[in-house]
Amino acid sequence: SLIQNFLFHCRDFLPRGSGIVTRRPLVLQLVNASTEYGEFLHCKGKKFTDFEEVRLEIEAETDRVTGSNKGISPVPINLRVYSPHVLNLTLVDLPGMTKVPVGDQPPDIEFQIRDMLMQFVTKENCLILAVSPANSDLANSDALKIAKEVDPQGQRTIGVITKLDLMDEGTDARDVLENKLLPLRRGYIGVVNRSQKDIDGKKDIQAALAAERKFFLSHPAYRHMADRMGTPFLQKVLNQQLTNHIRDTLPGLRNKLQSQLLSIEKEVEEYKNFRPDDPARKTKALLQMVQQFAVDFEKRIEGSGDQIDTYELSGGARINRIFHERFPFELVKMEFDEKELRREISYAIKNIHGITGLFTPDMAFETIVKKQVKKIKEPCLKCVDMVISELINTVRQCTKKLSQYPHLREEMERIVTTHIREREGRTKDQVMLLIDIELAYMNTNHEDFIGFANAQQRSSQMSKKKAAGNQVGQVIRKGWLTINNIGIMKGGSKEYWFVLTAENLSWYKDDEEKEKKYMLPVDNLKLRDVEKGFMSSKHIFALFNTEQRNVYKDYRQLELACETQEEVDSWKASFLRAGVYPERVGASEAEENGGDSFMHSMDPQLERQVETIRNLVDSYMAIVNKTIRDLMPKTIMHLMINNTKDFIHSELLANLYSCGDQNTLMEESAEQAQRRDEMLRMYHALKEALNIIGDINTSTISTPMPPPVDDSWLQVQSVPSGRRSPTSSPTPQRRAPAVPPARPGSRGPAPGPPPAGGSTLGGAPPVPSRPGASPDPFGPPPQVPSRPNRAPPGVP
């Protein structure tokens, strides 16, 4: 009835009746609009203009979930009512407290309803309308009891007294409505709703509100506060509380809106005068995109970008790693295996002897060197391929900013990638030319070449130096590695601090290098790759001994793990500097067929000749490798990377113009158009919201929170059975006789334990007694507490 009175311009649409009628929470959103209709959340898109249909839909939806025999459910019904005659407000109609189950209700109906109520009334932004009938004992009100539990300070609770017109003659609720008896911080508001007879007689709500107004103006106990009573005043109070809440949240809301506005203002500036079909705009945008792409590409290659990637290597850094780690590693990886090289030299010497038996070392040297130089072609071409891959990846990274123009992005990627592929052939031809130049002439007069005469002398010096050993080696690399193949029974994989020198590999407990765990000489060690485990994310490589000995304790190989493949490659390059080479995959057929026995059966003269040629080849290949390592990055930079940068700066725009229609090229993606519209909508919405906040600040005022009252009467305590109160008026009329007649026992509460929260509370201020509740019925008349009159808060 109370909620229906709020909608006094609408027809009846809320179910009414005896017993428990509200069996599901009804969330009623009132929206001020120019037209009047209702919408249910479970009937999306359907507008109810006939409010009789709204009532029938509420009843049907309630029965659909709870059944037709008084069952209940916590699932809410969401109804939105649009009307020009309502204020923007959300009301929640909750079931009344039921003590005894009826129909299909479960035995614990009281606790289920209580849990349902708590879901709503515990929310801090919710005002509680504690509705109590005037013709029952207010101290036993379940609504006030629950409100006290969830709102002990009384900041959210407003008392509503109904059925004032049904009180017994000679009694009234004046003291309650004046907030003298059982006070609340926000006070009480009295209302008079339609009776069931009025509803059955189709009494108009407007007429009911007029009758309510007449009742308060004509009643001698309420006429002095008639302006603070009734449904319209309750609406004003609720609206004022909503205004207070809005004004309290405005400063924080304004700051949030202003920060959002500032964050999008720069981007919106570009959109304000945006015209999609303007050719001048498209030309300007195309020029800007190409210039931005050129700048981004150059910054990524040169490493001077304003947005530095902190997660992985990119652009120029990855190409630099290819030049100085991956390429040298590939060069050394293809370098000769010692046994295979010696076998090839021995065959070359014997074949040069031929039938005559004469030995010409120049021929053997040149044959072996040319064979080794040819092997360099493969890692050089692989280096070019790796650089091309990184360049194309860099182009894709730079075109990500062009996602708003998908056709332009696709065309730009195609043009630049095609140019890179064209330069690929030119660069590989030049690289092959470098190798052919090396093959064309063996410069044995090079200043770094040891020469035939010094080859054997150098060999003996190297062997002596190796035998003596260096006590203090130069540190090549330090870093964390995980030893991966320690069994679980021995503690599992552990991370250690490794130090690699030219002579040994040591590892420590931590990077302070105080507690050395082990030191492993690098002589006779080689590297091999190990496949990742099924559940492992680490990248693994292993060290093993070429003489089939254990490397570390009982382990044939030492498995070392890194987080990334880049770390593995970097460690491999460091091991190469220490003379630890990768394992060669597969053995040669000659070796399998007894090549080793042939080597061991060589005569001493042949062994000396092999050693001499071996040193000569080693010296000359060091010169070739040094030259190739120096020239390869220069060649690739000149013919590919710098050329691509020049192409982007000078020719990309011309290629874009020549490829087709500019309108098609600069056609926006649907996502970009939608984003622009959303940004503009958000911008205007933020501006409008800030204007509304300014209007609210100037056109509304806040009312202060009423001061606290002594509401200790709401404390939960038991009431002695001898002090049972009748269910008549909560306070006697002021003009009643001193000793009112006692009400018949049939009007009192049911026998049994009395309800909590009775009127006799220890430590509470004296409360005027109700009829029949005085301990001494023939004593003096009840005293009203000496509290000054205080009206509930109103709208100024």
Tab-separated table of C-alpha atoms in Angstrom, residues 157-429:
chain	number	residue	atom	x	y	z
A	157	THR	CA	16.401	4.069	9.389
A	158	ILE	CA	13.121	6.002	8.991
A	159	GLY	CA	10.122	4.829	11.012
A	160	VAL	CA	6.789	4.661	9.172
A	161	ILE	CA	3.580	4.314	11.257
A	162	THR	CA	0.515	2.997	9.409
A	163	LYS	CA	-3.112	2.299	10.412
A	164	LEU	CA	-3.369	5.491	12.475
A	165	ASP	CA	-7.045	5.611	11.555
A	166	LEU	CA	-7.661	2.153	13.066
A	167	MET	CA	-6.486	2.908	16.605
A	168	ASP	CA	-8.931	2.450	19.470
A	169	GLU	CA	-10.889	5.455	20.597
A	170	GLY	CA	-9.141	7.414	23.276
A	171	THR	CA	-5.638	6.470	22.055
A	172	ASP	CA	-3.214	8.034	19.581
A	173	ALA	CA	0.423	7.822	18.467
A	174	ARG	CA	1.304	11.448	19.063
A	175	ASP	CA	4.309	10.751	21.303
A	176	VAL	CA	5.701	8.278	18.798
A	177	LEU	CA	5.284	10.647	15.848
A	178	GLU	CA	6.851	13.489	17.868
A	179	ASN	CA	9.795	11.121	18.439
A	180	LYS	CA	9.411	11.315	22.208
A	181	LEU	CA	8.461	7.702	22.771
A	182	LEU	CA	10.824	5.019	21.411
A	183	PRO	CA	12.830	7.662	19.493
A	184	LEU	CA	14.668	7.142	16.202
A	185	ARG	CA	17.414	9.405	14.895
A	186	ARG	CA	15.455	10.164	11.725
A	187	GLY	CA	12.110	10.102	13.502
A	188	TYR	CA	8.751	8.692	12.425
A	189	ILE	CA	6.326	9.644	9.676
A	190	GLY	CA	2.674	8.662	9.885
A	191	VAL	CA	0.664	7.577	6.843
A	192	VAL	CA	-2.905	6.439	6.236
A	193	ASN	CA	-3.286	3.886	3.464
A	194	ARG	CA	-6.425	2.594	1.811
A	195	SER	CA	-8.294	-0.170	3.559
A	196	GLN	CA	-9.202	-3.400	1.843
A	197	LYS	CA	-12.764	-2.068	1.551
A	198	ASP	CA	-11.444	1.028	-0.271
A	199	ILE	CA	-9.437	-1.183	-2.645
A	200	ASP	CA	-12.384	-3.452	-3.323
A	201	GLY	CA	-14.489	-0.357	-3.947
A	202	LYS	CA	-11.872	0.904	-6.451
A	203	LYS	CA	-11.125	4.003	-4.414
A	204	ASP	CA	-8.816	6.267	-6.376
A	205	ILE	CA	-5.317	6.838	-4.963
A	206	GLN	CA	-5.706	10.595	-5.439
A	207	ALA	CA	-8.869	10.452	-3.351
A	208	ALA	CA	-7.069	8.305	-0.773
A	209	LEU	CA	-4.271	10.877	-0.484
A	210	ALA	CA	-6.844	13.656	-0.080
A	211	ALA	CA	-8.555	11.624	2.661
A	212	GLU	CA	-5.174	11.082	4.339
A	213	ARG	CA	-4.513	14.819	4.301
A	214	LYS	CA	-7.955	15.510	5.722
A	215	PHE	CA	-7.411	12.945	8.481
A	216	PHE	CA	-4.211	14.605	9.737
A	217	LEU	CA	-5.660	18.132	9.518
A	218	SER	CA	-8.812	17.184	11.396
A	219	HIS	CA	-7.365	14.910	14.097
A	220	PRO	CA	-6.765	16.896	17.310
A	221	ALA	CA	-3.579	14.914	18.146
A	222	TYR	CA	-1.940	15.316	14.711
A	223	ARG	CA	-3.180	18.619	13.268
A	224	HIS	CA	-0.205	20.596	14.612
A	225	MET	CA	2.207	18.360	12.654
A	226	ALA	CA	0.043	17.598	9.616
A	227	ASP	CA	2.651	19.166	7.311
A	228	ARG	CA	5.157	16.540	8.466
A	229	MET	CA	2.819	13.590	8.017
A	230	GLY	CA	1.471	11.667	5.044
A	231	THR	CA	2.750	9.928	1.956
A	232	PRO	CA	3.725	13.105	0.019
A	233	PHE	CA	5.942	14.236	2.925
A	234	LEU	CA	7.536	10.760	3.093
A	235	GLN	CA	8.323	11.076	-0.601
A	236	LYS	CA	9.957	14.459	-0.015
A	237	VAL	CA	12.034	13.076	2.854
A	238	LEU	CA	13.242	10.163	0.726
A	239	ASN	CA	14.008	12.481	-2.158
A	240	GLN	CA	15.946	14.797	0.171
A	241	GLN	CA	17.977	11.828	1.456
A	242	LEU	CA	18.735	10.889	-2.133
A	243	THR	CA	19.814	14.498	-2.737
A	244	ASN	CA	22.025	14.403	0.375
A	245	HIS	CA	23.629	11.167	-0.764
A	246	ILE	CA	24.260	12.558	-4.240
A	247	ARG	CA	25.771	15.783	-2.868
A	248	ASP	CA	28.023	13.782	-0.519
A	249	THR	CA	29.409	11.781	-3.430
A	250	LEU	CA	29.716	14.746	-5.819
A	251	PRO	CA	33.292	15.885	-4.940
A	252	GLY	CA	34.796	12.444	-5.547
A	253	LEU	CA	32.630	11.944	-8.623
A	254	ARG	CA	33.639	15.328	-10.030
A	255	ASN	CA	37.348	14.566	-9.569
A	256	LYS	CA	36.941	11.201	-11.272
A	257	LEU	CA	35.048	12.710	-14.212
A	258	GLN	CA	37.588	15.519	-14.627
A	259	SER	CA	40.511	13.085	-14.678
A	260	GLN	CA	38.701	10.969	-17.282
A	261	LEU	CA	38.003	14.080	-19.342
A	262	LEU	CA	41.659	15.133	-19.256
A	263	SER	CA	42.818	11.669	-20.276
A	264	ILE	CA	40.724	11.638	-23.461
A	265	GLU	CA	40.734	15.344	-24.316
A	266	LYS	CA	43.858	15.208	-26.483
A	267	GLU	CA	42.561	12.287	-28.527
A	268	VAL	CA	39.095	13.820	-28.840
A	269	GLU	CA	40.592	17.036	-30.235
A	270	GLU	CA	41.472	15.095	-33.382
A	271	TYR	CA	37.922	13.751	-33.637
A	272	LYS	CA	35.955	16.954	-33.008
A	273	ASN	CA	36.219	18.270	-36.560
A	274	PHE	CA	36.643	14.836	-38.084
A	275	ARG	CA	35.146	14.336	-41.543
A	276	PRO	CA	35.693	10.797	-42.863
A	277	ASP	CA	35.330	11.739	-46.546
A	278	ASP	CA	37.540	14.829	-46.528
A	279	PRO	CA	40.346	14.201	-49.098
A	280	ALA	CA	42.627	16.757	-47.443
A	281	ARG	CA	42.312	14.882	-44.140
A	282	LYS	CA	43.090	11.576	-45.817
A	283	THR	CA	46.191	12.990	-47.531
A	284	LYS	CA	47.429	14.514	-44.293
A	285	ALA	CA	46.764	11.281	-42.379
A	286	LEU	CA	48.606	9.237	-45.017
A	287	LEU	CA	51.662	11.497	-44.823
A	288	GLN	CA	51.636	11.356	-41.025
A	289	MET	CA	51.338	7.555	-40.998
A	290	VAL	CA	54.227	7.069	-43.406
A	291	GLN	CA	56.434	9.528	-41.497
A	292	GLN	CA	55.563	7.884	-38.177
A	293	PHE	CA	56.296	4.445	-39.606
A	294	ALA	CA	59.696	5.631	-40.893
A	295	VAL	CA	60.589	7.158	-37.521
A	296	ASP	CA	59.456	4.072	-35.596
A	297	PHE	CA	61.388	1.716	-37.878
A	298	GLU	CA	64.588	3.732	-37.558
A	299	LYS	CA	64.247	4.025	-33.784
A	300	ARG	CA	63.721	0.281	-33.396
A	301	ILE	CA	66.799	-0.441	-35.517
A	302	GLU	CA	69.014	2.258	-33.991
A	303	GLY	CA	67.785	1.546	-30.450
A	304	SER	CA	66.706	5.103	-29.591
A	305	GLY	CA	62.971	4.496	-29.292
A	306	ASP	CA	60.870	6.441	-26.809
A	307	GLN	CA	59.065	3.255	-25.799
A	308	ILE	CA	61.748	0.791	-24.766
A	309	ASP	CA	60.633	-2.837	-24.516
A	310	THR	CA	61.516	-4.163	-21.055
A	311	TYR	CA	60.390	-7.770	-21.670
A	312	GLU	CA	62.390	-8.999	-24.653
A	313	LEU	CA	64.994	-7.965	-27.221
A	314	SER	CA	63.574	-6.342	-30.330
A	315	GLY	CA	64.671	-4.720	-33.578
A	316	GLY	CA	68.285	-3.615	-33.644
A	317	ALA	CA	69.179	-5.417	-30.408
A	318	ARG	CA	68.161	-8.791	-31.874
A	319	ILE	CA	70.079	-8.094	-35.107
A	320	ASN	CA	73.126	-7.104	-33.034
A	321	ARG	CA	72.885	-10.426	-31.193
A	322	ILE	CA	72.745	-12.231	-34.558
A	323	PHE	CA	75.902	-10.424	-35.728
A	324	HIS	CA	77.985	-10.935	-32.591
A	325	GLU	CA	76.656	-14.089	-30.935
A	326	ARG	CA	74.582	-16.244	-33.269
A	327	PHE	CA	76.740	-15.821	-36.395
A	328	PRO	CA	80.107	-16.449	-34.643
A	329	PHE	CA	78.530	-19.465	-32.964
A	330	GLU	CA	77.344	-20.836	-36.326
A	331	LEU	CA	80.835	-20.267	-37.762
A	332	VAL	CA	82.541	-22.192	-34.986
A	333	LYS	CA	79.848	-24.877	-34.991
A	334	MET	CA	80.696	-25.765	-38.586
A	335	GLU	CA	84.434	-25.598	-37.885
A	336	PHE	CA	86.444	-28.732	-38.336
A	337	ASP	CA	86.407	-31.650	-35.998
A	338	GLU	CA	90.003	-32.327	-34.960
A	339	LYS	CA	90.075	-36.020	-35.828
A	340	GLU	CA	88.263	-35.501	-39.113
A	341	LEU	CA	90.584	-32.636	-40.089
A	342	ARG	CA	93.691	-34.665	-39.331
A	343	ARG	CA	92.332	-37.569	-41.321
A	344	GLU	CA	91.595	-35.295	-44.301
A	345	ILE	CA	95.124	-33.813	-44.109
A	346	SER	CA	96.686	-37.251	-44.016
A	347	TYR	CA	94.685	-38.401	-47.035
A	348	ALA	CA	95.617	-35.214	-48.887
A	349	ILE	CA	99.337	-35.713	-48.115
A	350	LYS	CA	99.272	-39.371	-49.209
A	351	ASN	CA	97.327	-38.561	-52.366
A	352	ILE	CA	99.801	-35.768	-53.213
A	353	HIS	CA	102.686	-38.255	-52.703
A	354	GLY	CA	101.023	-40.362	-55.328
A	355	ILE	CA	103.293	-42.880	-56.937
A	356	THR	CA	106.354	-40.643	-56.728
A	357	GLY	CA	106.321	-40.174	-52.966
A	358	LEU	CA	107.280	-36.440	-53.172
A	359	PHE	CA	105.522	-34.097	-50.727
A	360	THR	CA	104.577	-30.536	-51.694
A	361	PRO	CA	102.943	-28.952	-48.617
A	362	ASP	CA	101.506	-25.981	-50.563
A	363	MET	CA	99.141	-28.219	-52.479
A	364	ALA	CA	97.862	-30.009	-49.350
A	365	PHE	CA	97.453	-26.717	-47.500
A	366	GLU	CA	95.504	-25.058	-50.339
A	367	THR	CA	93.235	-28.064	-50.826
A	368	ILE	CA	92.303	-28.260	-47.147
A	369	VAL	CA	91.852	-24.478	-46.767
A	370	LYS	CA	89.539	-24.208	-49.782
A	371	LYS	CA	87.439	-27.028	-48.462
A	372	GLN	CA	87.141	-25.274	-45.102
A	373	VAL	CA	86.381	-21.857	-46.661
A	374	LYS	CA	83.522	-23.356	-48.704
A	375	LYS	CA	81.935	-24.546	-45.491
A	376	ILE	CA	81.554	-20.897	-44.389
A	377	LYS	CA	78.872	-20.283	-47.037
A	378	GLU	CA	76.140	-22.037	-45.073
A	379	PRO	CA	76.407	-20.023	-41.807
A	380	CYS	CA	76.754	-16.796	-43.831
A	381	LEU	CA	73.499	-17.439	-45.730
A	382	LYS	CA	71.834	-18.465	-42.468
A	383	CYS	CA	72.929	-15.146	-40.943
A	384	VAL	CA	71.268	-13.249	-43.821
A	385	ASP	CA	68.054	-15.240	-43.347
A	386	MET	CA	67.980	-14.498	-39.610
A	387	VAL	CA	68.449	-10.763	-40.224
A	388	ILE	CA	65.666	-10.760	-42.845
A	389	SER	CA	63.338	-12.486	-40.393
A	390	GLU	CA	64.066	-9.851	-37.756
A	391	LEU	CA	63.596	-7.001	-40.242
A	392	ILE	CA	60.189	-8.297	-41.330
A	393	ASN	CA	59.191	-8.775	-37.694
A	394	THR	CA	60.283	-5.180	-36.975
A	395	VAL	CA	58.138	-3.936	-39.873
A	396	ARG	CA	55.117	-5.755	-38.422
A	397	GLN	CA	55.762	-4.285	-34.998
A	398	CYS	CA	55.918	-0.765	-36.465
A	399	THR	CA	52.680	-1.164	-38.440
A	400	LYS	CA	50.666	-2.074	-35.336
A	401	LYS	CA	49.923	1.632	-34.904
A	402	LEU	CA	48.144	1.576	-38.281
A	403	SER	CA	45.401	-0.803	-37.098
A	404	GLN	CA	42.794	1.943	-37.643
A	405	TYR	CA	43.557	1.782	-41.387
A	406	PRO	CA	43.709	-1.956	-42.182
A	407	HIS	CA	44.117	-1.487	-45.964
A	408	LEU	CA	47.003	0.951	-45.474
A	409	ARG	CA	48.672	-1.351	-42.953
A	410	GLU	CA	48.382	-4.358	-45.250
A	411	GLU	CA	49.682	-2.438	-48.285
A	412	MET	CA	52.577	-0.889	-46.353
A	413	GLU	CA	53.658	-4.275	-44.999
A	414	ARG	CA	53.461	-5.771	-48.481
A	415	ILE	CA	55.543	-3.022	-50.127
A	416	VAL	CA	58.321	-2.989	-47.486
A	417	THR	CA	58.453	-6.789	-47.200
A	418	THR	CA	58.661	-7.115	-50.991
A	419	HIS	CA	61.567	-4.661	-51.024
A	420	ILE	CA	63.357	-6.619	-48.274
A	421	ARG	CA	62.927	-9.837	-50.274
A	422	GLU	CA	64.335	-8.117	-53.352
A	423	ARG	CA	67.369	-6.999	-51.367
A	424	GLU	CA	67.776	-10.536	-50.013
A	425	GLY	CA	69.020	-11.808	-53.386
A	426	ARG	CA	71.412	-8.884	-53.805
A	427	THR	CA	72.819	-9.354	-50.282
A	428	LYS	CA	73.276	-13.125	-50.647
A	429	ASP	CA	75.035	-12.606	-53.965
